[in-house]
């Protein structure tokens, strides 16, 4: 009884931190992207998509001799993100699907397929884990290079347009000098740096809040599922995966309220790629993941390798179909029921 109470309290505290962190992240993502010189899409893929709590959980489980729990957590989190998270997001807000989003979704699908192939014989060795980590590093370099100095979007575009209009109205004033500042009065560079760096610090603070909240949610989930008498594979694929991917659910609501729904799509794609490479790759590097050829982890790995391609359904209209979001939400409890019935 005490374990159940403690687990519930930890889940509640973790949920609060996840929500607050998601709000901070969504509020500052646009300004931080401008400060870094990359697009909002890149920030979503690389920062919102980073799942350090997944990686740490998988590594700890692997190091303690629980390979099915480690693999199940990483792959089960992708199942949550690609069904429940993406589906709910499509129902509560308009999810933009651009050409680059589709390209990153295909890359995430390739990463998932690579993971499924490495697990197909029932064991993922250390060398295969290292290859997955290197694949993610190459993907980060690819995304960062492509998304540098993008055309401004959203509020950033409006600010840029206003700046150009002000410069056109006052041709005698250099475009890089703020209106109202004389030539013999230099700008306060320290204040500019401080103001410019604040969104980035708040963005990282939001990310830290999501990570800490994720850790607490994991601890709470572990205390609860320990009483259920389920196999490690099922626990990893369901309760533990749902707890560790909870910050993505919080990010859906925060991003919808802030009007930055592209962060949800980018974060989902980035998270799937991260879990399929870094999370499970590091776990395999710590200790080979012997899950067995009959493990349900293998079937879920195949499904999550295909699901990112559903974003192709929104390419023609530029928006992910709401009806498909409803299908994905319904698919998650069906998948959980199938896992429990095994």
CSV table of C-alpha atoms in Angstrom, one decimal:
chain,number,residue,atom,x,y,z
A,1,UNK,CA,0.0,0.0,0.0
A,2,UNK,CA,2.8,2.4,0.9
A,3,UNK,CA,4.5,1.8,-2.4
A,4,UNK,CA,1.3,2.6,-4.3
A,5,UNK,CA,0.9,5.9,-2.3
A,6,UNK,CA,4.5,6.9,-2.9
A,7,UNK,CA,4.2,6.0,-6.6
A,8,UNK,CA,1.1,8.1,-7.0
A,9,UNK,CA,2.6,11.1,-5.3
A,10,UNK,CA,5.7,10.9,-7.5
A,11,UNK,CA,3.6,10.7,-10.6
A,12,UNK,CA,1.6,13.7,-9.5
A,13,UNK,CA,4.7,15.8,-8.8
A,14,UNK,CA,6.3,14.7,-12.0
A,15,UNK,CA,3.1,15.7,-14.0
A,16,UNK,CA,3.2,19.2,-12.5
A,17,UNK,CA,6.9,19.7,-13.4
A,18,UNK,CA,6.3,18.3,-16.9
A,19,UNK,CA,3.4,20.7,-17.5
A,20,UNK,CA,5.4,23.8,-16.2
A,21,UNK,CA,8.4,22.8,-18.2
A,22,UNK,CA,6.4,22.3,-21.4
A,23,UNK,CA,4.8,25.7,-20.9
A,24,UNK,CA,8.2,27.4,-20.6
A,25,UNK,CA,9.5,25.5,-23.6
A,26,UNK,CA,6.6,26.3,-25.9
A,27,UNK,CA,6.6,30.0,-24.8
A,28,UNK,CA,10.3,30.6,-25.6
A,29,UNK,CA,10.9,28.2,-28.5
A,30,UNK,CA,10.5,30.9,-31.3
A,31,UNK,CA,12.8,33.5,-29.7
A,32,UNK,CA,15.4,30.8,-28.8
A,33,UNK,CA,15.4,29.5,-32.4
A,34,UNK,CA,16.0,33.0,-33.7
A,35,UNK,CA,18.9,33.4,-31.1
A,36,UNK,CA,20.5,30.1,-32.2
A,37,UNK,CA,20.1,31.0,-35.9
A,38,UNK,CA,18.1,27.9,-36.7
A,39,UNK,CA,14.4,27.2,-37.4
A,40,UNK,CA,11.7,26.4,-34.9
A,41,UNK,CA,11.6,23.0,-36.6
A,42,UNK,CA,15.2,22.3,-35.7
A,43,UNK,CA,14.7,23.3,-32.1
A,44,UNK,CA,11.7,20.9,-31.9
A,45,UNK,CA,13.5,18.0,-33.5
A,46,UNK,CA,16.7,18.4,-31.5
A,47,UNK,CA,15.6,19.8,-28.2
A,48,UNK,CA,12.0,18.9,-27.7
A,49,UNK,CA,12.8,15.6,-29.4
A,50,UNK,CA,15.7,14.8,-26.9
A,51,UNK,CA,14.6,12.2,-24.4
A,52,UNK,CA,17.3,12.0,-21.8
A,53,UNK,CA,15.0,10.5,-19.2
A,54,UNK,CA,14.3,7.6,-21.7
A,55,UNK,CA,18.0,7.1,-22.3
A,56,UNK,CA,18.9,7.1,-18.5
A,57,UNK,CA,16.0,4.8,-17.7
A,58,UNK,CA,17.0,2.3,-20.5
A,59,UNK,CA,20.7,2.5,-19.4
A,60,UNK,CA,19.9,1.9,-15.8
A,61,UNK,CA,17.6,-1.0,-16.6
A,62,UNK,CA,20.2,-2.6,-18.9
A,63,UNK,CA,23.0,-2.1,-16.3
A,64,UNK,CA,20.9,-3.8,-13.7
A,65,UNK,CA,20.3,-6.8,-15.9
A,66,UNK,CA,16.8,-6.0,-17.2
A,67,UNK,CA,17.2,-5.9,-21.0
A,68,UNK,CA,13.5,-6.4,-21.8
A,69,UNK,CA,12.6,-3.5,-19.6
A,70,UNK,CA,15.3,-1.3,-21.2
A,71,UNK,CA,14.3,-2.1,-24.8
A,72,UNK,CA,10.6,-2.0,-23.9
A,73,UNK,CA,10.8,1.4,-22.4
A,74,UNK,CA,12.6,3.0,-25.4
A,75,UNK,CA,10.3,1.3,-28.0
A,76,UNK,CA,7.2,1.6,-26.0
A,77,UNK,CA,7.7,5.3,-25.6
A,78,UNK,CA,7.7,5.6,-29.4
A,79,UNK,CA,4.4,3.7,-29.5
A,80,UNK,CA,2.9,6.3,-27.1
A,81,UNK,CA,4.3,9.2,-29.0
A,82,UNK,CA,3.2,8.0,-32.5
A,83,UNK,CA,-0.3,7.0,-31.4
A,84,UNK,CA,-1.6,8.8,-28.2
A,85,UNK,CA,0.5,12.0,-28.4
A,86,UNK,CA,0.3,12.6,-32.1
A,87,UNK,CA,-3.3,11.6,-32.2
A,88,UNK,CA,-4.4,13.9,-29.4
A,89,UNK,CA,-2.4,16.7,-30.9
A,90,UNK,CA,-4.2,16.3,-34.2
A,91,UNK,CA,-7.5,16.5,-32.3
A,92,UNK,CA,-6.8,19.6,-30.3
A,93,UNK,CA,-4.9,21.7,-32.8
A,94,UNK,CA,-3.9,22.1,-36.5
A,95,UNK,CA,-0.7,20.1,-37.1
A,96,UNK,CA,1.3,21.5,-40.0
A,97,UNK,CA,3.0,19.0,-42.2
A,98,UNK,CA,5.7,20.5,-44.4
A,99,UNK,CA,8.1,18.9,-46.8
A,100,UNK,CA,10.9,18.9,-44.3
A,101,UNK,CA,8.7,17.4,-41.6
A,102,UNK,CA,8.0,14.5,-44.0
A,103,UNK,CA,11.7,14.1,-44.7
A,104,UNK,CA,12.5,14.0,-41.0
A,105,UNK,CA,9.7,11.5,-40.5
A,106,UNK,CA,11.1,9.2,-43.1
A,107,UNK,CA,14.5,9.5,-41.4
A,108,UNK,CA,12.9,8.5,-38.1
A,109,UNK,CA,11.2,5.6,-39.8
A,110,UNK,CA,14.6,4.5,-41.2
A,111,UNK,CA,16.1,4.7,-37.7
A,112,UNK,CA,13.2,2.6,-36.3
A,113,UNK,CA,13.7,0.0,-39.1
A,114,UNK,CA,17.4,-0.2,-38.2
A,115,UNK,CA,16.6,-0.8,-34.6
A,116,UNK,CA,14.1,-3.5,-35.5
A,117,UNK,CA,16.6,-5.2,-37.7
A,118,UNK,CA,19.3,-5.2,-35.0
A,119,UNK,CA,16.8,-6.7,-32.5
A,120,UNK,CA,15.3,-9.3,-34.9
A,121,UNK,CA,17.5,-12.2,-33.7
A,122,UNK,CA,16.5,-11.5,-30.2
A,123,UNK,CA,19.7,-9.8,-29.1
A,124,UNK,CA,21.2,-6.3,-29.7
A,125,UNK,CA,25.0,-6.3,-29.1
A,126,UNK,CA,27.3,-3.5,-28.1
A,127,UNK,CA,28.6,-2.9,-31.6
A,128,UNK,CA,25.0,-2.4,-32.9
A,129,UNK,CA,24.3,0.0,-30.1
A,130,UNK,CA,27.3,2.1,-31.0
A,131,UNK,CA,26.2,2.2,-34.6
A,132,UNK,CA,22.8,3.5,-33.5
A,133,UNK,CA,24.4,6.2,-31.5
A,134,UNK,CA,26.7,7.2,-34.4
A,135,UNK,CA,23.6,7.3,-36.7
A,136,UNK,CA,21.9,9.8,-34.4
A,137,UNK,CA,25.0,12.0,-34.2
A,138,UNK,CA,25.0,12.0,-38.0
A,139,UNK,CA,21.4,12.9,-38.0
A,140,UNK,CA,21.9,15.8,-35.6
A,141,UNK,CA,24.6,17.3,-37.9
A,142,UNK,CA,22.3,16.9,-40.9
A,143,UNK,CA,19.3,18.6,-39.3
A,144,UNK,CA,21.5,21.4,-37.9
A,145,UNK,CA,23.1,22.1,-41.2
A,146,UNK,CA,19.8,22.2,-43.1
A,147,UNK,CA,18.0,24.4,-40.6
A,148,UNK,CA,20.5,27.1,-40.1
A,149,UNK,CA,19.5,30.6,-41.2
A,150,UNK,CA,16.0,29.6,-42.4
A,151,UNK,CA,13.4,32.0,-43.7
A,152,UNK,CA,11.7,33.5,-40.6
A,153,UNK,CA,8.3,32.1,-39.7
A,154,UNK,CA,5.4,33.1,-37.4
A,155,UNK,CA,6.1,36.0,-35.0
A,156,UNK,CA,9.8,36.1,-36.0
A,157,UNK,CA,8.7,36.9,-39.6
A,158,UNK,CA,6.4,39.7,-38.4
A,159,UNK,CA,9.2,41.3,-36.4
A,160,UNK,CA,11.5,41.1,-39.3
A,161,UNK,CA,8.9,42.7,-41.6
A,162,UNK,CA,8.3,45.5,-39.1
A,163,UNK,CA,12.0,46.2,-38.9
A,164,UNK,CA,12.3,46.5,-42.7
A,165,UNK,CA,9.2,48.7,-42.9
A,166,UNK,CA,10.8,51.1,-40.2
A,167,UNK,CA,14.0,51.2,-42.2
A,168,UNK,CA,12.1,52.1,-45.4
A,169,UNK,CA,10.3,54.9,-43.7
A,170,UNK,CA,13.6,56.4,-42.5
A,171,UNK,CA,16.1,56.0,-45.3
A,172,UNK,CA,18.6,58.3,-43.5
A,173,UNK,CA,19.0,55.9,-40.6
A,174,UNK,CA,21.0,52.7,-41.0
A,175,UNK,CA,18.9,49.5,-40.9
A,176,UNK,CA,20.9,47.9,-38.1
A,177,UNK,CA,20.4,50.9,-35.8
A,178,UNK,CA,17.3,50.8,-33.6
A,179,UNK,CA,14.9,53.7,-34.1
A,180,UNK,CA,15.4,56.5,-31.6
A,181,UNK,CA,19.1,55.8,-31.0
A,182,UNK,CA,21.6,58.5,-32.2
A,183,UNK,CA,24.8,57.7,-34.0
A,184,UNK,CA,26.9,59.0,-31.1
A,185,UNK,CA,25.1,56.9,-28.6
A,186,UNK,CA,26.3,53.3,-28.8
A,187,UNK,CA,24.0,50.4,-28.0
A,188,UNK,CA,24.3,48.7,-24.6
A,189,UNK,CA,25.7,45.5,-25.9
A,190,UNK,CA,25.6,43.8,-22.5
A,191,UNK,CA,21.9,44.5,-22.2
A,192,UNK,CA,21.3,43.2,-25.7
A,193,UNK,CA,23.1,40.0,-24.9
A,194,UNK,CA,21.2,39.5,-21.7
A,195,UNK,CA,17.9,40.1,-23.3
A,196,UNK,CA,18.7,37.9,-26.3
A,197,UNK,CA,20.0,35.1,-24.1
A,198,UNK,CA,17.0,35.0,-21.8
A,199,UNK,CA,14.7,33.1,-24.1
A,200,UNK,CA,17.4,30.4,-24.6
A,201,UNK,CA,17.9,30.1,-20.8
A,202,UNK,CA,14.1,29.8,-20.3
A,203,UNK,CA,13.9,27.3,-23.1
A,204,UNK,CA,16.6,25.2,-21.4
A,205,UNK,CA,14.9,25.7,-18.0
A,206,UNK,CA,11.7,24.3,-19.5
A,207,UNK,CA,13.6,21.4,-20.9
A,208,UNK,CA,15.2,20.7,-17.5
A,209,UNK,CA,11.7,20.8,-15.9
A,210,UNK,CA,10.5,18.2,-18.3
A,211,UNK,CA,13.5,16.0,-17.6
A,212,UNK,CA,13.1,16.2,-13.8
A,213,UNK,CA,9.4,15.7,-14.1
A,214,UNK,CA,10.0,12.7,-16.3
A,215,UNK,CA,12.4,11.1,-13.8
A,216,UNK,CA,9.9,11.5,-11.0
A,217,UNK,CA,7.1,10.1,-13.2
A,218,UNK,CA,9.4,7.1,-13.9
A,219,UNK,CA,10.0,6.5,-10.2
A,220,UNK,CA,6.3,6.7,-9.5
A,221,UNK,CA,5.5,4.3,-12.3
A,222,UNK,CA,8.1,1.8,-11.2
A,223,UNK,CA,6.6,1.8,-7.7
A,224,UNK,CA,3.2,1.1,-9.2
A,225,UNK,CA,3.9,-1.5,-11.8
A,226,UNK,CA,6.0,-3.5,-9.4
A,227,UNK,CA,2.7,-4.5,-7.8
A,228,UNK,CA,1.1,-5.6,-11.1
A,229,UNK,CA,2.8,-8.9,-11.7
A,230,UNK,CA,3.4,-8.3,-15.4
A,231,UNK,CA,6.4,-9.3,-17.5
A,232,UNK,CA,9.3,-6.8,-17.9
A,233,UNK,CA,8.5,-6.5,-21.6
A,234,UNK,CA,4.9,-5.5,-21.0
A,235,UNK,CA,5.8,-3.2,-18.2
A,236,UNK,CA,8.4,-1.4,-20.3
A,237,UNK,CA,6.2,-1.2,-23.3
A,238,UNK,CA,3.2,0.2,-21.4
A,239,UNK,CA,3.3,1.8,-17.9
A,240,UNK,CA,7.0,2.8,-17.9
A,241,UNK,CA,6.9,4.0,-21.5
A,242,UNK,CA,3.8,6.1,-20.8
A,243,UNK,CA,5.5,7.7,-17.8
A,244,UNK,CA,8.7,8.5,-19.5
A,245,UNK,CA,7.0,10.0,-22.5
A,246,UNK,CA,4.6,12.1,-20.5
A,247,UNK,CA,6.4,15.4,-21.2
A,248,UNK,CA,5.4,15.0,-24.9
A,249,UNK,CA,1.8,14.9,-23.9
A,250,UNK,CA,2.3,18.0,-21.8
A,251,UNK,CA,4.0,19.7,-24.7
A,252,UNK,CA,1.0,19.0,-26.9
A,253,UNK,CA,-1.3,21.1,-24.7
A,254,UNK,CA,1.3,23.9,-24.1
A,255,UNK,CA,2.2,24.2,-27.8
A,256,UNK,CA,-1.5,24.2,-28.8
A,257,UNK,CA,-2.2,27.1,-26.4
A,258,UNK,CA,0.9,29.0,-27.6
A,259,UNK,CA,0.2,28.6,-31.3
A,260,UNK,CA,3.4,26.7,-32.0
A,261,UNK,CA,1.9,23.4,-33.1
A,262,UNK,CA,4.9,22.7,-35.4
A,263,UNK,CA,6.9,22.0,-32.3
A,264,UNK,CA,4.6,19.1,-31.5
A,265,UNK,CA,5.2,17.4,-34.9
A,266,UNK,CA,9.0,18.2,-34.8
A,267,UNK,CA,9.2,17.0,-31.2
A,268,UNK,CA,7.4,13.7,-32.0
A,269,UNK,CA,9.6,13.0,-35.0
A,270,UNK,CA,12.8,13.9,-33.0
A,271,UNK,CA,11.7,11.8,-30.0
A,272,UNK,CA,11.1,8.7,-32.1
A,273,UNK,CA,14.5,9.0,-33.8
A,274,UNK,CA,16.2,9.6,-30.4
A,275,UNK,CA,14.6,6.6,-28.7
A,276,UNK,CA,15.3,4.3,-31.6
A,277,UNK,CA,19.0,5.3,-31.6
A,278,UNK,CA,20.4,7.0,-28.5
A,279,UNK,CA,18.1,5.4,-25.8
A,280,UNK,CA,18.3,1.8,-27.0
A,281,UNK,CA,21.8,2.2,-28.4
A,282,UNK,CA,23.3,3.4,-25.1
A,283,UNK,CA,21.4,0.6,-23.3
A,284,UNK,CA,22.9,-2.0,-25.6
A,285,UNK,CA,26.4,-0.5,-25.2
A,286,UNK,CA,26.1,-0.9,-21.4
A,287,UNK,CA,25.0,-4.5,-21.7
A,288,UNK,CA,23.8,-6.5,-24.7
A,289,UNK,CA,20.0,-6.5,-24.9
A,290,UNK,CA,18.8,-10.1,-24.9
A,291,UNK,CA,15.1,-9.8,-25.3
A,292,UNK,CA,14.4,-13.1,-27.0
A,293,UNK,CA,12.9,-13.8,-30.4
A,294,UNK,CA,9.3,-14.2,-29.0
A,295,UNK,CA,9.3,-10.9,-27.1
A,296,UNK,CA,6.5,-8.5,-27.9
A,297,UNK,CA,9.2,-5.8,-28.2
A,298,UNK,CA,10.0,-7.0,-31.7
A,299,UNK,CA,6.5,-6.6,-33.0
A,300,UNK,CA,6.1,-3.1,-31.5
A,301,UNK,CA,9.5,-2.2,-32.9
A,302,UNK,CA,8.3,-3.0,-36.4
A,303,UNK,CA,5.0,-1.1,-35.9
A,304,UNK,CA,6.8,2.0,-34.6
A,305,UNK,CA,9.2,1.9,-37.6
A,306,UNK,CA,6.2,2.2,-39.9
A,307,UNK,CA,4.0,4.7,-38.0
A,308,UNK,CA,6.1,7.9,-38.8
A,309,UNK,CA,5.2,7.4,-42.4
A,310,UNK,CA,1.6,8.3,-41.6
A,311,UNK,CA,2.7,12.0,-41.7
A,312,UNK,CA,2.7,11.5,-45.4
A,313,UNK,CA,-1.1,11.7,-45.2
A,314,UNK,CA,-0.9,15.4,-44.4
A,315,UNK,CA,1.6,16.4,-47.2
A,316,UNK,CA,-1.1,17.2,-49.8
A,317,UNK,CA,-3.2,19.5,-47.6
A,318,UNK,CA,-0.3,20.6,-45.4
A,319,UNK,CA,-2.2,19.5,-42.3
A,320,UNK,CA,-2.3,16.1,-40.5
A,321,UNK,CA,-5.9,14.7,-40.9
A,322,UNK,CA,-7.9,15.0,-37.7
A,323,UNK,CA,-9.7,11.7,-38.5
A,324,UNK,CA,-6.4,9.9,-38.6
A,325,UNK,CA,-5.5,11.5,-35.2
A,326,UNK,CA,-8.7,9.9,-33.8
A,327,UNK,CA,-7.7,6.5,-35.2
A,328,UNK,CA,-4.3,6.8,-33.6
A,329,UNK,CA,-5.8,7.6,-30.2
A,330,UNK,CA,-8.0,4.6,-30.4
A,331,UNK,CA,-5.1,2.4,-31.6
A,332,UNK,CA,-3.2,2.9,-28.4
A,333,UNK,CA,-5.6,1.2,-25.9
A,334,UNK,CA,-6.0,-1.6,-28.5
A,335,UNK,CA,-2.3,-2.1,-28.6
A,336,UNK,CA,-2.1,-2.1,-24.7
A,337,UNK,CA,-4.9,-4.6,-24.5
A,338,UNK,CA,-3.1,-6.9,-27.0
A,339,UNK,CA,0.1,-6.7,-24.9
A,340,UNK,CA,-1.8,-7.5,-21.7
A,341,UNK,CA,-3.5,-10.4,-23.3
A,342,UNK,CA,-0.3,-12.1,-24.4
